[in-house]
Structures are given as C-alpha cells and as structure tokens.
Amino acid sequence: MLKRNSRRPRSRIFQTGRASRRREEACAHLPFSGAEKKPTMASEASSVGDETSLSTFSQPKQASLAKVPSEPCLYDFQNPVLQRCMEQITYLLMDEIPKAEYVSLLNDYVESEFFLIDGDSLFITCARELTLQRGQNLHFFYLVERFLLDLTSKGAKYFIVFFKDVEHMYFRNPDFLSLRNALIIHLRKNTEIPIHTEFLNCLESSWQQFLQDNYPYFLIVADEGLDQLHTNFLHVFILHTLSKRVNIVLTSGQESDAIRVYGYHINSLFKYQTHFKQYKKNLEHYCQSLVKYWKESGTKVCVFLCGCPSLDALAGKAYRKFAQFQKEIKDLRYVVCIITCSLVLETHMQVLERPTSSAKSNEKKKKSLDEKTVLTLEDVGDLLRMYCLSVVFLHHLPLSQRSRVRFINACWNEETLRFMQQYKLCEFHVLQCLATQALKNVDFSTLPDLSDDLLLKNIAFYYGLEKGPGTPFTPVIIFLGPDDDPVVTSLKKQKEFDELLHWHSGKPLSDDYDRTSEGFWEKKDPWALRQNQKLQTFQRFYGESLEGTISKKIAPQPDTPKKASPYATKSKKVQKTKAEIIIEENQKRKRAEEERKEERRWSALSVTIENNIKENMASGIKNLEVFLGKCQSASVKCSAEMAALNVCFGLWTEHCKAAGKTEKKFNIAAEVMRRIHSLIENYDHKDLLKETDFHQIAKCLWYFGFDNLAASLKYIKVSEHERKELKEKHAKYAVGMGSSRFQLQYMGHYLMREERKDPDPRVQHFIPDSWQRELLDIVDNNESAVIVAPTSSGKTYASYYCMEKILRDSDESVVVYVAPTKALVNQVSATIFNRFDKALPSGIALCGVFTREYRHDALNSQILVTVPQCLEILLLSPHRQEWAKKIQYVIFDEVHCLGGEIGAEVWEHLLVMIRCPFLALSATISNPKHLAEWLQTVKRYWQHTEAVIAQNSNHSTSVKKGVKVKQSIILLPVVYEERYNDLEKYVCSLNNDDFTIHHYHPCAALTVDHIEKYGFPLDLSLSPREAVILYDIMVKAMTDWPRANELDPEQFFKDKMVITKADARTYEKQLKEELEMWIKHGCSEEANRVLQLLKPQSTFSSETAMRKQFPHFVDKLKQMDKLPALFFLFNIKEVERLAHNVCKFLKEKQSKKPIRASGKEEWLTKKCKKREKYLMAQNDDTKVRNYGKQLVWEAELDSIRKQLEKISETPSDCTYANEHAVDEETLTKIFHRLRFSRKKIELQDLALRGIGYHHSAVDAKGKQVVEMLFRKGFLQVVTATGTLALGINMPCKSVVFVQNSVYLDALHYRQMSGRAGRRGQDFLGDVFFYDIPLPKIQKLIKSNVPELRGQFPLSISLILRLLLLASKADDKVDAKAKVLSILKHSLLAFKQPRALKMLKLYFLFSLQFLVKEGYVDREGNTTGFAGLVTHLHYHEPSNIVLVDFLMKGLFHKLCQRSKEGPHAFSQDVMEKLVLVLAHLFGRRRIPAAVLNSRRTFYQSKVFLEDLPEDFAAALHEYNSKIKENFGQFLQIVSTMADMQQEYKLPLSELDFSSKKPSDSPLASHLMSCDEGRTAVSPFVCLSGNTEFDLLHKGSVNNVILRTIGINGANIPVLYSKICDNQGRMMPLNAYVLDFYKHGSLTAMEQDNSIHEGEAYACLKDFGLVLRVISVSLRELCDKEDDNVVCAFEQLSRNYWSKLGVV
C-alpha cells in the first residue's frame, strides 16, 4: 500500500501547481506554504466544511478550523441587549488594561503565595507561540512545561483550572481539542500540579466557593481568545474574578529573568463588584447561550466530519472500540493509534456511505462531493499506514535523532486537512476513554508525543514525491554558519579614548563624578560659604530630631599599642598604693554627695509625680521613668519605686471598691506587678529593700490573690490556714487568676528583658547587649560581618562606632556608608553631623554626600555617604584610585537590595571590588550564611592578590603617609532574631458605621499542611498573651490532651515571682513543638481545629465604605491611645487623598462645635487693632512723653493677643498635633524649610492638624519636614508609601496597612511593620490591617523572606567600563585586580562552574563586539565614543544604539537649523529628536489589547509613532550585528549545556533520549539535517526551528537550550516593535513626546495612564539623560556651532524648562 501511495500524483496529498492556487489564500498561512517565511502555529489554519455557521456575527480574528454547514439562526447571545452588555464590559476592561502595572509577580512569597492559572489561556498562549508549528505535540508540551517550570523554580504555588464548558468551543478545532485533552491528562498523570476540571464555568456557585475557600492572590489569564466569542468568555471570567477580590495577571507581555517573573497586573477594586452585580443576570444568560451554541456547533462538526448524528454517538463508538481492545501494549502511542485508526476507518465509511432521502438529494450530494472531494477509502488507508509508520518512528527514534528532521516546504491539500481533523476528533474521544477508565499499569510518559506532523509530512513527501524517478530532494535548511570574524582582523586601529582628553580635539573630559551637579557649598565666594554654614546648621538640627543632642568631639589618637581587654581576668592581686586609696575615698565621698543631691531632688519631685500618677497613671508613670532614667543613686531609685508601688496599689484598691459589677481594669494591677518585678530584680540583691518593704509587697500580692508568691518572700511566714483566711479576706481585690497567667496575659510587654547592666566604655549613651558588643569587637579587629537583625534592634549603632573609630585613627582614612535611597543618604549624613565634631586640616570635611543629582565634599571628606551606583562610579573611575585606597571601611545598609529588581548587580560589584573590611546590614535576609560564604571567597581572593602584588613589586596597598592598617580576612555572619518589643496584629472591619477591631493571632495564618511541610516560620513569634491564648485553644480543641496540666502556665512556671521575656519564649517554644507533635502523631484534625478557632471572625466591607470611614478609624485609634501611627499604602494619589480626608474630617468636626465667646472674640479683635494702630502712630517724642502710658498699652495689647489665641485655638479633639512636643520657635524653623516647596501651603496646613504624607513625589525638603515633626512627636498621623520602608528612622506606636497591593509582599511587610514599637517609649507595637483580605494577611505573616540569589552580572557597558579602568588607570595593577574580582566572583556563578564558564564566554563575545564596533582596539584600549557609552551605562543597549546613530550621521541629517540664535531649530526638529530619543530612553510598553480599545485621549497621542525610516534601518543593521555576534556566542555556550536534561521535558522530566539512534536508511534520510541546530532545544527543533530563530523577537527564551543559563534580556538587542506571546503588537507609551508637546502631568495620568508622581520621576530621569548627552557631545565636539550639539543643548533647555513648570 505504501508503494501504491508512492505512485500517487502529488496533488492527491500535497497542493502544488495550478491546483493549489485556488486555495492559495487559505493555505498561505499553513505550514510550509512559502519558502521565505516559516509559519507559526498562531496563524496556521486547517479548514473543513462551510463558513456560514458564523456569518451572523462578527469574528474579526476567526481561528476556527471547522467551517461546518449550518442553517442561519439567531442565538440568544446575539441579542442586542446582551451584545451591548458585552461591549460595555469590554470597554471597561480596555479602559483598565492600560493602567495595569508591570511588576514582579512572585516578589518574595517563597512558600505561601498561591495563585491560579487559567488552563485554556495557558493552552492558547503556548499554542500560538511564534516558534511552534501546528501539529508538533512534543514541542507544544515542552513550551507548556518550560513556562510552568519557570514559575515553579522561583517558588510559585499554583493551581490550573480548565472549565468544562470551554471544551465545547474546541470542537470547531478538533486538533486543538485533542491536544487540550492530552495536556490535561499529562499534567494530571505526569506532574504534581493540582489540576481542576470539575467546574463548568466561572459563574458556577462551586467555583465561587472554591475562590472563597482558597483566595488565590491572582489569576493568570489571556485577554484574547481563539475567536471573538472565546474573547468575550474570557472578559466575563476576568470581570468575575476581579469582583471576587482576586487580582488579574495577563499572559500578554510576561517575561522572566534569573530570579523573577514580570507581568501586567490589574488590582481588584470595589468598582468591579459593582459592575458585576449590575451585569450579572445578562452575563449568566450570555454564557448559557454561548455554551449552547458551542455544543450545537460541536454536533454539526461531528456530523460533518464523522457522519455521526451526535457527539455521544461518536463517544459510544470510541468506548466500544476501547473495550474491545484487550492487548497489553506498553507504549500508549500504539494503543491510541490503533484504536483511533479503527474508529476513523469506521466513521469515514459512514461519511462515504451517508444515506440520502431522494434521488434529487443524491444528485445534490454527488455534486457536493465533486466540489469538495472527500478522500477515498484507499487514500485513507494509505494515510493511516503512513501515520502508523510515523508512530513507529516515534517509538523507536530518540529525540536526538528526531531533532534533525528535514524542513518540508509543502502543505496538505484540503481533503487531507479535512481527514486530519476527522482523525483528531476521533483521537479526542479515545483520549476521553483513557481519562475516564480506571486503567492499571498504563504508562502515560509517551502521552505528550502522540503524533508528529512534520515527521508525517516527511514520510508522505518521501513516498509521494522523492521515491518516484527524477525527483531528487535537497532539504532547505536555514542556519547561522560559523564566522571567522574577518572584521576583527581587518579593523584599523583607531585613536585611543581616555577620560582625561578627547582623542581628537585634546580637550579635557569629565567623568560621571564631574558631571554630577556640585552644590553651592563647594564654591568659595562668601554667599556660598554662608549657605554652607546654614546647611550644616540645618543638618545638625535634622540630626537632633533623629537622636537628640549627642555630638561628640573627636580627636585623632596616636598609634599606640592595643590595651588589654578591660574584661580580662587579672592573674595577680596587686597591692593598692596610698594614692589609689586616697582617690577611692574621694570618689566615695563624691558619690555620697551625689546621692544626697538625688535624695533632695526626689523629695522635691515625689509629691508632684505621685499626684500625676493618681490623676493620669500613664502620664505619671512616664514622668517617673524619666526620673529613674536620670537618677544615678540605686537607693533613691528604690525609694521612688516603692512610693510608686504604694500609689498604684492605692489606685487598685479604690478601683476595686468602685468597680462593683463592672469588669476590672487590669492595667492598674499590671503596673503594680511591674513595680514589684523591678524592686525584686533590681534592688533585692543590693540589700536595699527593708523588711517593711517586703511586707508591703506581700500585702499587694495577698490582695491580688497571689498567696503562693507572697508566701515565698523574705520575712513572710504564714501558715496554710492564715493563707486561706487572707485570700478570702481580700477576695474582692483579687485579679481572679493565677500569678503566672496574669503575668503572661496582662503584663507580657512589661516582662523583663535580658539586658546587661555593665556599661561598655566604647558606648556612652546606652548599655549595649551582648550581640551588639560582638559587633563592636568586629570593628575593633578590622573584620567584616554580615549582620541580620530586626528593624529597630540597634544594629546601625555599629556603623557609627565604625565611623568614630576611623575618625579617631587619622585625618586621612575614609569610611563609606552605602544607602539604597537618597532619603536614607540625607538621614545618615544629618546623623553624622549631629554625632561627630572634629577639627580637620584645611580642605578636608567631616562628611560628604554623592548622589546622582548632587554631590558635596565627596572626595575630600572622611565619611562619604552615597548610593551604590555612585560609589561604583568612583571605584571604576581610572583616576580616582588614590582616593579609593584611603577607604578603610565600607558599610552597606539594607544589603538585601542585592536581591532587588533594579541595581542588584551594582551591590554585587561593590562587594567584590572593595578590599577593606565591611559591614553588611539587613533585617530581611533568609540565607545570611550563604551570603557570608560567598563573600569569604572574595576576601580570600584579595588576600592572595595582595600577597602576589607584594612579592612581584613594591606596589603598596597602604594609605598615604605609609599608614598601614592591619586587616582581617575573617567574615562573620551575625544573626540576632529577637525583637525588643513584641508586635500584636489586629484586623479591622466595619459594622454599621462602627469599627470592630479583632486581635489576629499569628498562628491563625498557618495551616496544618504548612506546619507539616515547613514547620513554624522562623520569625513568627508570639507575645506572652498570645502564648496563653494558644494554650487555652489547645485545651479546648483536645479535651483529653495528656500534657494539658504540664503546659498549664501555673504548673509550667511553678510559683515564679518574676517571669522574664526569655521564660515566656521558652514556654512559647514548648507550645509550638507540642502542636507540631500533634500533627506528626496523627492529631491533624485537632491541630486544624486549633488553627480555625484562632482565626478572627471579621466581616467583609466594601472598599468604598472603608475609604469613606477612614478618618473615623484614625479617630478611633486616637481614642485607643494608639497614636502616633504610620499608615502604609502603595498608591501616591491615595496617600495624599487620605491625608486630606482626615484633615477635612477634623475641620468639619470643629465647625460643628458651638462657637464659644464669638461676641467677645469680635470685641477683642477690634480692641487689638485699635491698640496696634495707636502704638504704630506714636513718634519718638510722643513715646518719651507718654512712656508710662505706652508700657500699660503694650502690656494690655499682649494680654489681648493671648486671650484671642486661647479663644481661637483648635480644640484638642479636632487636631492630632501634639503642641507640647515642639515649641513655636522650633516649629517656625522647621516650616521655614518649606518656603520654596510646591506643596508648602498644603503640607503646612496638614501639619498644623498633626497630619502628614510621605512618598517619592514629595520633594526632599517636604519629606524632611514630615520626618522631623513626626520624630519629635508633633505629627501623629502620617500616610506613606514604601519610601519609609528602607531604613528611614520613623518609629511609631502603631503601623496600619491600608491598601492591598501587589507591592505589599513579605519583604515590605516586615520592613514596614518593624516601625511599630519605639524602643524606650513603647513596650508593645501594634500592627493593624485595614481593608486587607484575611487570606492576604495569612500569607504576609507566614511567608519567609526571599533568599538572596545572584542576577546576571555582566553587560557590554560594564565590560567597556572595566576595560577603561584596566587600560587607563593610574595604578594598573590595582585596577586589574578589581576587574578580575568582578569577573570571577559572580553570586550567580558561586559554586556553579558551568555558569562561570558561560560568563567567561559572554565576556569574550562582548569584547569581540566592542572591537568590531571600534570602542576598543586590539590591545584593549578604549577608543572613539566609549566615554559616551559608559556615561549612559544605565540604559543599555540604548546607549550603544545612540552612538551608532551618531556615527552614521543620522542626527546631523535630522538637526538642520531654521534660524540663528538659541532657538535655531524648529519645533518639528525638536519633536522628531524627542521621538527618536523616546524610542531609546523612554521605553514603556502598553499591553497589546489596548490597541483594540475605543478609549478617547484628550491631550496625548499615547501610542508612540514608529522611528523615522533612516533611524529604523540603522537600528535593524545594529540588531543584525548583535545577532551575528551573539548568535555565535549562543552556539558556543550551548556546548556546555546539560544534554541529559535537555532531552527531558522540563517539569515532568520525561526522558526522550533513552533509545539508541535507529540505523534505518529511511530514518537516516528523513533525519538528515545536522547543521544550524546546536544551540536550539531539541524539542524546538521538531518544529523546524534553527539557530536562525534564536534572536527573533521574543523567541530566545523559548528556543535556546534551557540549561545554559542565558536569558533573552542578556542579549543587547533593541527592537522598536515588540509582539507579545500571541503575536500581537505591544506599542510604546508616548509619554515623553506627549509631555514635550503639552507639558501636562495631568494628561500623563488621564491619557497615558501613568500617575503624576511616577510620571514626574520618569520624565526627570529622561531629562538627566538629555543632560548627559548634551554635555558629553559638547566635550567631544571640535566645532562650537555643531548642529547636533546645539540641537541637543536646545532640547535639554526646552525640556527642563517644561519640567520646571510642573
């Protein structure tokens, strides 16, 4: 039969010649329909039947393959009402999609975050992948698994859902239908991913219940389906999901790098709930009608293709065939193939023998068959034989051989296409049988490889064409051949580039440091010096708000031998001299005098403090604590504490007498017990407590009912009978619980911490803890450390001790403080000015600052505070090495930014370049040991390098004047996990316009499954009160708990008088271990009950209502004494709006109050004006004559003003400002900073009410004012974004999370919540969740912080900067050592030798590119425009493309003058110039779906126009050069791939390489293409892809071998047009050009969908790029009036003038 097929004319299977021209349009998009363009699966279409079935409605992107005949009919979903409903929903979504934020999706949720993937969106996204040829099943499964593995490897947890109703849509595309079914079975059988197929659709009640139970964080879904109907269904799905408070992530535009996945994220808002409720009934009707239509279409397809009257009939046939098949065949492919072929033959006979009702219809039928020929039974038999042969090949051939399959440039004819659809429909039903039957011993590993369309075409091509005579076959293979780099060998040596002189003109050049604006303080004129003094005065004032006045005069110390440790034990007892004895006696006399002074002071204050305690206990105790903190006499302290005990005890007895039936307030009793704790712990061992004192303490304990504790005191001896009598006598004063429970439950935050009492001479202002002393020792020993400790724990103090040490050592040594943000730079520099004062030689400053915007004293200061990018500029500068050698210590604050999204590689470069000791500080690193181990290898490198340098030359690494500092290579990880203050969490819910605040127990965030898999999170700690709650719930959940009595607080602590914080931690640990044991030993139900009982019962409230009631919530916090508070949310607009709403609420509240003394106020005002007028009118003579009268009038005027001030002052309940915290003079001084601020009036008005806001769009002075007033206690309410999360010192009593956001992740949560609880002021911090869903709260609490993982460390610009350093450095030995350190010590390649080899190759090919393009000569010297490229290194590859445009003369062609003068260039030239630059430096993508929207834009064009033709051609040429160069790189680096893994599917790890290559001549002939496939995944080769496809738009990640560790983002290609993974264009946002035209930030938000604050930051960044380009070109240019230089300068002036206005 195969031989018969070989003689068949080619037109019977393949379309060729004239016969195929009739179907040219239909086949133009089919596989291999053209020699030039390889098709994609997204565009390929196989059609069967007629097109009339969908003629009644619009389907502009029809992807249907089955055009079955049907009668015209009107379905319900075509009803005009439903159509309008769908149009409105589509319009709503098209309005929201442009506002979608492009964010990192998996930020920091490692173990707990859970989201959903719509299976059909995943299916069509991968099925439309540009590199996939339709019919290549194994390639399709590879794409799906690669996508899922990318998520899984980054710690994602997800479910995949396939709706049953959507299945009916695919009957119009039988090949998709079969493939979808195979995918579902494969994911279920061969992977561990949870797959859900039990839901009909998204409107089903069970689906809604599923969302409610699991609350996924977001849903990944497509915004466009296979056709318009499917798109409408997806839009309904999206709207429904958003209405259920689940966020949406679009499949369009998703990208990933080494550690993150990025996508367009739409946040769920309350308005979506409103919209869904409005359209709910219509949507339900629409979906029901749509599904009905799909079902009917499926039936017609079945009739048309298989001759069966219904799908059920065809399914019945398949089940019968399956049941008859009894053979045990191991390969599932054979089973499916045999049963499907049998079913196809049977159904095809029915099609051929389809009965007709009359002769007329028979004639009509015959005519129809003539017009559209159906394959004969013989043809079908031949095709099935070839199909079976292809399956045999699949079984026997390894993937390594199959990946060499030939590329066939031909397509199936129409009849064969119809037969293929028939086969796939039958195959679907066979797979359904497999899925529903309980089969044993079935291996599903071959399910992804059921068929191979390209292999089948090769077989058919061979037997139909090649085997015949005279048909020689030569396969057409497109590949990227090897290149011997003739350009490199023929390159002419160009002039060298150096940072000192331009290579042609000889003009002096600047570097990035020189280009940074210097402040007035670096100028020497009198005005500048005066301004400098003002700045330093303000810096000290700002620093005082941070730490108070603690300035220390530093004097350099001579280099003396190190003294023995003061803590060392003396081995010999030394006899005291007479002088020493006299000194001791004098000191005793002095101490006695001091004690008498303290006693007199206490005598004077005692009555006042005691009265304060009686009037307001909290305020009085605070005054007492202030006195105790200043008092140095232990005996006086003891007396004061006893007095306070007596007063508090008196308050308790009075309270109990008055309480009656009301509940007792245990805060008074807790204060009594706190005094008892303090007395016993602090004074008993000093014998300062008298017998009467013990009796008084015992009396308090008797009254409380703590007879067990009272009986254990000194001097207290009572019998058991007396104990009972005393207990009964004082019953009404008892607290009603045991002493241990009371201590844990009501005074847990007062429990005594393990604090050292012995002062450290190195620290003046506090007594450091043991771990803090360890840090000081590290600094003393010149060692390095990675320090991980909670926020506000005091880890930063080691930084300032390090600075002090460097300042004392010499006048020339330098310490560098690296902060992640400019705000933190300002804070640290102010702290330094406040802390230190040192007389320095002329020209040397104490502290300098260097940021991208400004610098002062950066290179002539002993302490430099900077951001990472700026320190990198200095360290990589060839002519700043002398300064770099002075650095003795570097402090990296918030070093977890090493794992951040932006700038992470810069932190890595700094850590490996510095050779001095360093401190790396962070509160949120989960793998500090791994980080320390990597850094230790860097330390060893520098030790070895310096030893080699010392041996080979006299090269010195010491600082000037030969001062050598002994450095240690030891690097220690210091981890301290204990917070000083406990944090308690609360959930807020709105109930009838009133707030209910529920305590949220941390264990409520856990599940049994989570504890079983991961245990308790390391930083999930309980307050003592929460430990007691956990115990009580455990007793309730398990009534027969064996250890209930043992872990009862009263038994566990056994009459312990003073329970410490450490004791409470031990108790907490025991309870956690017990709960884990329950789960381990089969008591999961009881454990689950514990966790469920701990969950709060909060009610859901609408987002609108919560926002409206926000001011009332703030007022409630004030009533609860929970202010000051920080309110965190992530929308700048909302930050400002909520602050204004609170202020408005207070003003309205004040306006409703009755106006007091209004008549008197009016009379006093008139009188005041009269007196002022009289006094102003007095001349000198009159003043002398009426001197006495004038004094009286002035006094009277002063009195009137005071009365007016008192009358007009804001009532205390109408302001949150603490007027006692700041005096009028200080307030005026602070407000003076706002005099030039845009927000002056707004911020000042809010501040006077005790309110402020803080976000990135507020200018630096405005933020400083808010920070200072909040720290001083004047502001009590501040709304803020994440700008306060990174290190800014703004401790508060409470932190409130106001808004759910994708940015609210585990890292931000810990950084922000750490602000709650001010050490020294609050013993407990409170965290409130306001309008945050409970599931999100659970995820925040139980999520681990991310592990630090390395980013890809290299780029062409970095390599060029390294070459510039190595070739032009003043000290080449030192420079080369730095360069090698960066190249050798990548965190990405740490313990990864394959990755290290890959990075070496990347360096070599980048170097080759630089040589080809003339940036570097053969000796490695930088030439040409290398300087401009390095100055714009932030924007690779746009910086390289810009220079390419310059060198081609395109800017000279564009920039033609229209007149002379400063505005010589026309507006049209300027706009075209902005257009080009926007394509390079303003690249902000818009989701593809927006192009189909009907949005109205008012001022902006929004979509950026294409590049001018000549620029576009140049860009294409540049990309071609990159493809040539880096294509070779990918070819070579692919040799390092792990081919054992490459032949496995990524996620399921199904192996397709186990077989030996076949020696069949036919197989060898068909699989004969070896060239051009080295770097391409063998799975991708199955679709005919070659290395030519490697660098096609967006295809690198899906084509390249996955184990080599290269991502598309690492290849410096710049595409002007980008398509998403469905082939749709994603336009660039024209925000830069739009702003240049209209200058409106409001339009940026209204039209361009960018918030004003974010838009301003982006526009400012673009302005800085313009400034760098114009300055660089001016330096490089020989001609003063060069058109390009002048054009850029004019553009820069124009642009900054527009930006200055807003």
CSV table of C-alpha atoms in Angstrom, one decimal, residues 1445 1448-1451 1453-1454 1476 1507-1517:
chain,number,residue,atom,x,y,z
A,1445,PHE,CA,23.1,56.7,15.1
A,1448,LYS,CA,26.1,57.1,10.9
A,1449,GLY,CA,25.4,60.8,10.8
A,1450,LEU,CA,21.6,60.4,11.3
A,1451,PHE,CA,21.4,63.2,13.9
A,1453,LYS,CA,20.9,64.8,8.9
A,1454,LEU,CA,17.9,65.5,11.2
A,1476,VAL,CA,14.0,59.1,18.4
A,1507,LEU,CA,11.1,55.5,14.2
A,1508,PRO,CA,11.8,57.6,11.1
A,1509,GLU,CA,12.8,55.3,8.2
A,1510,ASP,CA,16.5,56.0,8.2
A,1511,PHE,CA,16.8,55.5,12.0
A,1512,ALA,CA,14.7,52.3,11.7
A,1513,ALA,CA,17.1,51.0,9.1
A,1514,ALA,CA,20.1,51.8,11.2
A,1515,LEU,CA,18.5,50.1,14.2
A,1516,HIS,CA,17.9,47.0,12.0
A,1517,GLU,CA,21.5,47.0,10.9
